[in-house]
């Protein structure tokens, strides 16, 4: 059936970049977020179609998005750490496939092909997108938005 929805936790950076791309292209999106729509910059704006958990903890949101998805895409600009590392480790721990999109200007086209192959191989319908928050990588949002728009356009020309 193919990719049907992209979810994330709504945090600044990679999470919002994925959601922004989906909203711009009118592709289904959403995900779970902490109570109060908490993020590092304050409450997550209501234009993002998030479902609030009762828990205020980011880790609970991270785990719920992994559990509710078929696979996780991590977009990274370096070594995984913090919540991004937690995401990779938890997904692997529960047996969910993980694709790490490591940025390099020399390999972005090949990495996109590999990502499409990954989605097809695992028959991913719900994709969780995760990575560094905005305070950890200042280009996370715009870079992710570009990658996700390219992915959607490639899957649905």
mmCIF file with all atom_site columns, C-alpha atoms in Angstrom:
data_model
loop_
_atom_site.group_PDB
_atom_site.id
_atom_site.type_symbol
_atom_site.label_atom_id
_atom_site.label_alt_id
_atom_site.label_comp_id
_atom_site.label_asym_id
_atom_site.label_entity_id
_atom_site.label_seq_id
_atom_site.pdbx_PDB_ins_code
_atom_site.Cartn_x
_atom_site.Cartn_y
_atom_site.Cartn_z
_atom_site.occupancy
_atom_site.B_iso_or_equiv
_atom_site.pdbx_formal_charge
_atom_site.auth_seq_id
_atom_site.auth_comp_id
_atom_site.auth_asym_id
_atom_site.auth_atom_id
_atom_site.pdbx_PDB_model_num
ATOM 1   C CA . UNK A 1 1   ? 0.000  0.000  0.000  1.00 0.00 ? 1   UNK A CA 1
ATOM 2   C CA . UNK A 1 2   ? 2.934  2.356  0.590  1.00 0.00 ? 2   UNK A CA 1
ATOM 3   C CA . UNK A 1 3   ? 3.588  5.231  2.923  1.00 0.00 ? 3   UNK A CA 1
ATOM 4   C CA . UNK A 1 4   ? 0.303  6.600  4.319  1.00 0.00 ? 4   UNK A CA 1
ATOM 5   C CA . UNK A 1 5   ? 1.305  8.936  7.178  1.00 0.00 ? 5   UNK A CA 1
ATOM 6   C CA . UNK A 1 6   ? 4.378  10.532 8.731  1.00 0.00 ? 6   UNK A CA 1
ATOM 7   C CA . UNK A 1 7   ? 4.467  11.042 12.483 1.00 0.00 ? 7   UNK A CA 1
ATOM 8   C CA . UNK A 1 8   ? 6.860  12.762 14.872 1.00 0.00 ? 8   UNK A CA 1
ATOM 9   C CA . UNK A 1 9   ? 6.934  14.117 18.393 1.00 0.00 ? 9   UNK A CA 1
ATOM 10  C CA . UNK A 1 10  ? 6.499  17.766 17.406 1.00 0.00 ? 10  UNK A CA 1
ATOM 11  C CA . UNK A 1 11  ? 9.767  18.958 18.957 1.00 0.00 ? 11  UNK A CA 1
ATOM 12  C CA . UNK A 1 12  ? 11.686 21.807 17.294 1.00 0.00 ? 12  UNK A CA 1
ATOM 13  C CA . UNK A 1 13  ? 14.168 20.782 14.601 1.00 0.00 ? 13  UNK A CA 1
ATOM 14  C CA . UNK A 1 14  ? 13.765 17.495 12.730 1.00 0.00 ? 14  UNK A CA 1
ATOM 15  C CA . UNK A 1 15  ? 10.285 16.717 14.108 1.00 0.00 ? 15  UNK A CA 1
ATOM 16  C CA . UNK A 1 16  ? 8.785  20.005 12.955 1.00 0.00 ? 16  UNK A CA 1
ATOM 17  C CA . UNK A 1 17  ? 10.642 19.909 9.655  1.00 0.00 ? 17  UNK A CA 1
ATOM 18  C CA . UNK A 1 18  ? 8.925  16.602 8.858  1.00 0.00 ? 18  UNK A CA 1
ATOM 19  C CA . UNK A 1 19  ? 5.518  17.954 9.876  1.00 0.00 ? 19  UNK A CA 1
ATOM 20  C CA . UNK A 1 20  ? 6.041  21.204 7.917  1.00 0.00 ? 20  UNK A CA 1
ATOM 21  C CA . UNK A 1 21  ? 6.852  19.242 4.751  1.00 0.00 ? 21  UNK A CA 1
ATOM 22  C CA . UNK A 1 22  ? 3.722  17.135 5.139  1.00 0.00 ? 22  UNK A CA 1
ATOM 23  C CA . UNK A 1 23  ? 1.498  20.129 5.816  1.00 0.00 ? 23  UNK A CA 1
ATOM 24  C CA . UNK A 1 24  ? 2.915  21.999 2.821  1.00 0.00 ? 24  UNK A CA 1
ATOM 25  C CA . UNK A 1 25  ? 2.304  19.035 0.502  1.00 0.00 ? 25  UNK A CA 1
ATOM 26  C CA . UNK A 1 26  ? -1.014 18.114 2.181  1.00 0.00 ? 26  UNK A CA 1
ATOM 27  C CA . UNK A 1 27  ? 0.333  14.690 3.133  1.00 0.00 ? 27  UNK A CA 1
ATOM 28  C CA . UNK A 1 28  ? -1.147 13.047 6.256  1.00 0.00 ? 28  UNK A CA 1
ATOM 29  C CA . UNK A 1 29  ? 0.865  13.675 9.421  1.00 0.00 ? 29  UNK A CA 1
ATOM 30  C CA . UNK A 1 30  ? 0.595  13.718 13.186 1.00 0.00 ? 30  UNK A CA 1
ATOM 31  C CA . UNK A 1 31  ? 2.109  11.963 16.154 1.00 0.00 ? 31  UNK A CA 1
ATOM 32  C CA . UNK A 1 32  ? 2.156  11.909 19.914 1.00 0.00 ? 32  UNK A CA 1
ATOM 33  C CA . UNK A 1 33  ? 3.476  14.746 22.067 1.00 0.00 ? 33  UNK A CA 1
ATOM 34  C CA . UNK A 1 34  ? 3.898  15.323 25.818 1.00 0.00 ? 34  UNK A CA 1
ATOM 35  C CA . UNK A 1 35  ? 1.128  16.760 27.971 1.00 0.00 ? 35  UNK A CA 1
ATOM 36  C CA . UNK A 1 36  ? 0.661  20.471 27.414 1.00 0.00 ? 36  UNK A CA 1
ATOM 37  C CA . UNK A 1 37  ? 2.098  20.027 23.871 1.00 0.00 ? 37  UNK A CA 1
ATOM 38  C CA . UNK A 1 38  ? 5.497  20.633 25.502 1.00 0.00 ? 38  UNK A CA 1
ATOM 39  C CA . UNK A 1 39  ? 8.561  21.423 23.397 1.00 0.00 ? 39  UNK A CA 1
ATOM 40  C CA . UNK A 1 40  ? 11.778 23.312 24.001 1.00 0.00 ? 40  UNK A CA 1
ATOM 41  C CA . UNK A 1 41  ? 10.275 26.539 22.597 1.00 0.00 ? 41  UNK A CA 1
ATOM 42  C CA . UNK A 1 42  ? 7.015  26.308 24.561 1.00 0.00 ? 42  UNK A CA 1
ATOM 43  C CA . UNK A 1 43  ? 3.723  24.680 23.560 1.00 0.00 ? 43  UNK A CA 1
ATOM 44  C CA . UNK A 1 44  ? 3.697  23.062 20.119 1.00 0.00 ? 44  UNK A CA 1
ATOM 45  C CA . UNK A 1 45  ? 1.576  25.296 17.844 1.00 0.00 ? 45  UNK A CA 1
ATOM 46  C CA . UNK A 1 46  ? -1.901 23.957 17.127 1.00 0.00 ? 46  UNK A CA 1
ATOM 47  C CA . UNK A 1 47  ? -1.348 23.891 13.350 1.00 0.00 ? 47  UNK A CA 1
ATOM 48  C CA . UNK A 1 48  ? 0.534  20.641 14.019 1.00 0.00 ? 48  UNK A CA 1
ATOM 49  C CA . UNK A 1 49  ? -1.981 17.776 14.370 1.00 0.00 ? 49  UNK A CA 1
ATOM 50  C CA . UNK A 1 50  ? -0.536 16.232 17.524 1.00 0.00 ? 50  UNK A CA 1
ATOM 51  C CA . UNK A 1 51  ? -2.181 13.945 20.060 1.00 0.00 ? 51  UNK A CA 1
ATOM 52  C CA . UNK A 1 52  ? -1.289 14.821 23.650 1.00 0.00 ? 52  UNK A CA 1
ATOM 53  C CA . UNK A 1 53  ? -0.224 12.129 26.048 1.00 0.00 ? 53  UNK A CA 1
ATOM 54  C CA . UNK A 1 54  ? -1.093 12.436 29.723 1.00 0.00 ? 54  UNK A CA 1
ATOM 55  C CA . UNK A 1 55  ? 2.603  12.147 30.511 1.00 0.00 ? 55  UNK A CA 1
ATOM 56  C CA . UNK A 1 56  ? 4.777  15.290 30.468 1.00 0.00 ? 56  UNK A CA 1
ATOM 57  C CA . UNK A 1 57  ? 7.921  13.288 29.609 1.00 0.00 ? 57  UNK A CA 1
ATOM 58  C CA . UNK A 1 58  ? 9.623  13.432 26.207 1.00 0.00 ? 58  UNK A CA 1
ATOM 59  C CA . UNK A 1 59  ? 10.764 9.805  26.561 1.00 0.00 ? 59  UNK A CA 1
ATOM 60  C CA . UNK A 1 60  ? 7.147  8.603  26.784 1.00 0.00 ? 60  UNK A CA 1
ATOM 61  C CA . UNK A 1 61  ? 6.291  10.535 23.617 1.00 0.00 ? 61  UNK A CA 1
ATOM 62  C CA . UNK A 1 62  ? 9.326  9.079  21.853 1.00 0.00 ? 62  UNK A CA 1
ATOM 63  C CA . UNK A 1 63  ? 8.391  5.522  22.780 1.00 0.00 ? 63  UNK A CA 1
ATOM 64  C CA . UNK A 1 64  ? 4.733  5.956  21.772 1.00 0.00 ? 64  UNK A CA 1
ATOM 65  C CA . UNK A 1 65  ? 5.661  7.261  18.315 1.00 0.00 ? 65  UNK A CA 1
ATOM 66  C CA . UNK A 1 66  ? 8.018  4.335  17.780 1.00 0.00 ? 66  UNK A CA 1
ATOM 67  C CA . UNK A 1 67  ? 5.451  1.779  18.922 1.00 0.00 ? 67  UNK A CA 1
ATOM 68  C CA . UNK A 1 68  ? 2.703  3.329  16.747 1.00 0.00 ? 68  UNK A CA 1
ATOM 69  C CA . UNK A 1 69  ? 4.862  3.338  13.591 1.00 0.00 ? 69  UNK A CA 1
ATOM 70  C CA . UNK A 1 70  ? 6.089  0.629  11.243 1.00 0.00 ? 70  UNK A CA 1
ATOM 71  C CA . UNK A 1 71  ? 9.610  2.086  11.133 1.00 0.00 ? 71  UNK A CA 1
ATOM 72  C CA . UNK A 1 72  ? 11.645 5.097  12.200 1.00 0.00 ? 72  UNK A CA 1
ATOM 73  C CA . UNK A 1 73  ? 13.645 7.475  10.019 1.00 0.00 ? 73  UNK A CA 1
ATOM 74  C CA . UNK A 1 74  ? 16.395 9.300  11.895 1.00 0.00 ? 74  UNK A CA 1
ATOM 75  C CA . UNK A 1 75  ? 17.793 12.359 10.132 1.00 0.00 ? 75  UNK A CA 1
ATOM 76  C CA . UNK A 1 76  ? 21.202 13.185 11.557 1.00 0.00 ? 76  UNK A CA 1
ATOM 77  C CA . UNK A 1 77  ? 24.066 15.579 11.003 1.00 0.00 ? 77  UNK A CA 1
ATOM 78  C CA . UNK A 1 78  ? 26.531 13.664 13.158 1.00 0.00 ? 78  UNK A CA 1
ATOM 79  C CA . UNK A 1 79  ? 26.864 11.209 15.993 1.00 0.00 ? 79  UNK A CA 1
ATOM 80  C CA . UNK A 1 80  ? 23.537 10.304 17.608 1.00 0.00 ? 80  UNK A CA 1
ATOM 81  C CA . UNK A 1 81  ? 23.013 11.585 21.151 1.00 0.00 ? 81  UNK A CA 1
ATOM 82  C CA . UNK A 1 82  ? 20.270 12.446 23.646 1.00 0.00 ? 82  UNK A CA 1
ATOM 83  C CA . UNK A 1 83  ? 16.722 11.785 22.501 1.00 0.00 ? 83  UNK A CA 1
ATOM 84  C CA . UNK A 1 84  ? 17.879 10.793 19.032 1.00 0.00 ? 84  UNK A CA 1
ATOM 85  C CA . UNK A 1 85  ? 20.073 8.045  20.460 1.00 0.00 ? 85  UNK A CA 1
ATOM 86  C CA . UNK A 1 86  ? 17.211 6.960  22.745 1.00 0.00 ? 86  UNK A CA 1
ATOM 87  C CA . UNK A 1 87  ? 14.974 6.721  19.678 1.00 0.00 ? 87  UNK A CA 1
ATOM 88  C CA . UNK A 1 88  ? 17.432 4.521  17.770 1.00 0.00 ? 88  UNK A CA 1
ATOM 89  C CA . UNK A 1 89  ? 18.088 2.269  20.757 1.00 0.00 ? 89  UNK A CA 1
ATOM 90  C CA . UNK A 1 90  ? 14.436 1.833  21.747 1.00 0.00 ? 90  UNK A CA 1
ATOM 91  C CA . UNK A 1 91  ? 13.310 1.106  18.183 1.00 0.00 ? 91  UNK A CA 1
ATOM 92  C CA . UNK A 1 92  ? 16.007 -1.519 17.794 1.00 0.00 ? 92  UNK A CA 1
ATOM 93  C CA . UNK A 1 93  ? 15.208 -2.939 21.242 1.00 0.00 ? 93  UNK A CA 1
ATOM 94  C CA . UNK A 1 94  ? 11.570 -3.605 20.300 1.00 0.00 ? 94  UNK A CA 1
ATOM 95  C CA . UNK A 1 95  ? 12.473 -4.853 16.834 1.00 0.00 ? 95  UNK A CA 1
ATOM 96  C CA . UNK A 1 96  ? 11.322 -1.885 14.771 1.00 0.00 ? 96  UNK A CA 1
ATOM 97  C CA . UNK A 1 97  ? 13.346 -1.064 11.652 1.00 0.00 ? 97  UNK A CA 1
ATOM 98  C CA . UNK A 1 98  ? 15.437 2.115  11.736 1.00 0.00 ? 98  UNK A CA 1
ATOM 99  C CA . UNK A 1 99  ? 16.917 4.004  8.798  1.00 0.00 ? 99  UNK A CA 1
ATOM 100 C CA . UNK A 1 100 ? 19.525 6.630  9.635  1.00 0.00 ? 100 UNK A CA 1
ATOM 101 C CA . UNK A 1 101 ? 19.765 9.362  7.006  1.00 0.00 ? 101 UNK A CA 1
ATOM 102 C CA . UNK A 1 102 ? 23.246 10.736 7.576  1.00 0.00 ? 102 UNK A CA 1
ATOM 103 C CA . UNK A 1 103 ? 23.702 14.007 5.796  1.00 0.00 ? 103 UNK A CA 1
ATOM 104 C CA . UNK A 1 104 ? 26.403 14.407 3.218  1.00 0.00 ? 104 UNK A CA 1
ATOM 105 C CA . UNK A 1 105 ? 26.203 16.701 0.197  1.00 0.00 ? 105 UNK A CA 1
ATOM 106 C CA . UNK A 1 106 ? 27.879 13.991 -1.855 1.00 0.00 ? 106 UNK A CA 1
ATOM 107 C CA . UNK A 1 107 ? 25.469 11.153 -1.148 1.00 0.00 ? 107 UNK A CA 1
ATOM 108 C CA . UNK A 1 108 ? 21.983 12.656 -0.681 1.00 0.00 ? 108 UNK A CA 1
ATOM 109 C CA . UNK A 1 109 ? 20.588 11.187 -3.928 1.00 0.00 ? 109 UNK A CA 1
ATOM 110 C CA . UNK A 1 110 ? 21.895 7.704  -3.154 1.00 0.00 ? 110 UNK A CA 1
ATOM 111 C CA . UNK A 1 111 ? 20.652 7.949  0.427  1.00 0.00 ? 111 UNK A CA 1
ATOM 112 C CA . UNK A 1 112 ? 17.169 8.887  -0.851 1.00 0.00 ? 112 UNK A CA 1
ATOM 113 C CA . UNK A 1 113 ? 17.178 5.806  -3.099 1.00 0.00 ? 113 UNK A CA 1
ATOM 114 C CA . UNK A 1 114 ? 18.226 3.682  -0.120 1.00 0.00 ? 114 UNK A CA 1
ATOM 115 C CA . UNK A 1 115 ? 15.432 5.219  1.988  1.00 0.00 ? 115 UNK A CA 1
ATOM 116 C CA . UNK A 1 116 ? 12.803 4.435  -0.662 1.00 0.00 ? 116 UNK A CA 1
ATOM 117 C CA . UNK A 1 117 ? 14.124 0.860  -0.873 1.00 0.00 ? 117 UNK A CA 1
ATOM 118 C CA . UNK A 1 118 ? 13.948 0.610  2.951  1.00 0.00 ? 118 UNK A CA 1
ATOM 119 C CA . UNK A 1 119 ? 10.324 1.805  3.022  1.00 0.00 ? 119 UNK A CA 1
ATOM 120 C CA . UNK A 1 120 ? 9.367  -0.706 0.340  1.00 0.00 ? 120 UNK A CA 1
ATOM 121 C CA . UNK A 1 121 ? 11.295 -3.599 1.918  1.00 0.00 ? 121 UNK A CA 1
ATOM 122 C CA . UNK A 1 122 ? 9.589  -3.122 5.279  1.00 0.00 ? 122 UNK A CA 1
ATOM 123 C CA . UNK A 1 123 ? 6.211  -2.167 3.753  1.00 0.00 ? 123 UNK A CA 1
ATOM 124 C CA . UNK A 1 124 ? 6.123  1.016  5.824  1.00 0.00 ? 124 UNK A CA 1
ATOM 125 C CA . UNK A 1 125 ? 2.752  2.724  6.000  1.00 0.00 ? 125 UNK A CA 1
ATOM 126 C CA . UNK A 1 126 ? 3.380  4.790  9.167  1.00 0.00 ? 126 UNK A CA 1
ATOM 127 C CA . UNK A 1 127 ? 6.823  6.383  9.353  1.00 0.00 ? 127 UNK A CA 1
ATOM 128 C CA . UNK A 1 128 ? 8.131  7.970  12.543 1.00 0.00 ? 128 UNK A CA 1
ATOM 129 C CA . UNK A 1 129 ? 10.652 10.761 11.834 1.00 0.00 ? 129 UNK A CA 1
ATOM 130 C CA . UNK A 1 130 ? 13.114 11.771 14.539 1.00 0.00 ? 130 UNK A CA 1
ATOM 131 C CA . UNK A 1 131 ? 16.402 13.560 15.042 1.00 0.00 ? 131 UNK A CA 1
ATOM 132 C CA . UNK A 1 132 ? 18.056 16.480 16.802 1.00 0.00 ? 132 UNK A CA 1
ATOM 133 C CA . UNK A 1 133 ? 16.009 19.353 18.163 1.00 0.00 ? 133 UNK A CA 1
ATOM 134 C CA . UNK A 1 134 ? 16.542 22.875 16.907 1.00 0.00 ? 134 UNK A CA 1
ATOM 135 C CA . UNK A 1 135 ? 18.894 23.890 19.734 1.00 0.00 ? 135 UNK A CA 1
ATOM 136 C CA . UNK A 1 136 ? 21.213 20.998 18.825 1.00 0.00 ? 136 UNK A CA 1
ATOM 137 C CA . UNK A 1 137 ? 21.292 21.627 15.060 1.00 0.00 ? 137 UNK A CA 1
ATOM 138 C CA . UNK A 1 138 ? 20.263 24.983 13.639 1.00 0.00 ? 138 UNK A CA 1
ATOM 139 C CA . UNK A 1 139 ? 19.540 23.616 10.123 1.00 0.00 ? 139 UNK A CA 1
ATOM 140 C CA . UNK A 1 140 ? 17.525 20.588 11.318 1.00 0.00 ? 140 UNK A CA 1
ATOM 141 C CA . UNK A 1 141 ? 14.090 21.945 10.457 1.00 0.00 ? 141 UNK A CA 1
ATOM 142 C CA . UNK A 1 142 ? 14.851 23.233 6.961  1.00 0.00 ? 142 UNK A CA 1
ATOM 143 C CA . UNK A 1 143 ? 17.030 20.235 6.059  1.00 0.00 ? 143 UNK A CA 1
ATOM 144 C CA . UNK A 1 144 ? 14.376 17.759 7.195  1.00 0.00 ? 144 UNK A CA 1
ATOM 145 C CA . UNK A 1 145 ? 11.625 19.668 5.430  1.00 0.00 ? 145 UNK A CA 1
ATOM 146 C CA . UNK A 1 146 ? 13.619 19.428 2.170  1.00 0.00 ? 146 UNK A CA 1
ATOM 147 C CA . UNK A 1 147 ? 14.300 15.694 2.610  1.00 0.00 ? 147 UNK A CA 1
ATOM 148 C CA . UNK A 1 148 ? 10.701 14.807 3.474  1.00 0.00 ? 148 UNK A CA 1
ATOM 149 C CA . UNK A 1 149 ? 9.293  16.867 0.598  1.00 0.00 ? 149 UNK A CA 1
ATOM 150 C CA . UNK A 1 150 ? 11.715 15.125 -1.761 1.00 0.00 ? 150 UNK A CA 1
ATOM 151 C CA . UNK A 1 151 ? 10.655 11.727 -0.360 1.00 0.00 ? 151 UNK A CA 1
ATOM 152 C CA . UNK A 1 152 ? 6.921  12.420 -0.719 1.00 0.00 ? 152 UNK A CA 1
ATOM 153 C CA . UNK A 1 153 ? 7.356  13.755 -4.261 1.00 0.00 ? 153 UNK A CA 1
ATOM 154 C CA . UNK A 1 154 ? 9.400  10.709 -5.204 1.00 0.00 ? 154 UNK A CA 1
ATOM 155 C CA . UNK A 1 155 ? 6.829  8.285  -3.770 1.00 0.00 ? 155 UNK A CA 1
ATOM 156 C CA . UNK A 1 156 ? 3.806  10.188 -5.117 1.00 0.00 ? 156 UNK A CA 1
ATOM 157 C CA . UNK A 1 157 ? 4.889  12.021 -8.313 1.00 0.00 ? 157 UNK A CA 1
#
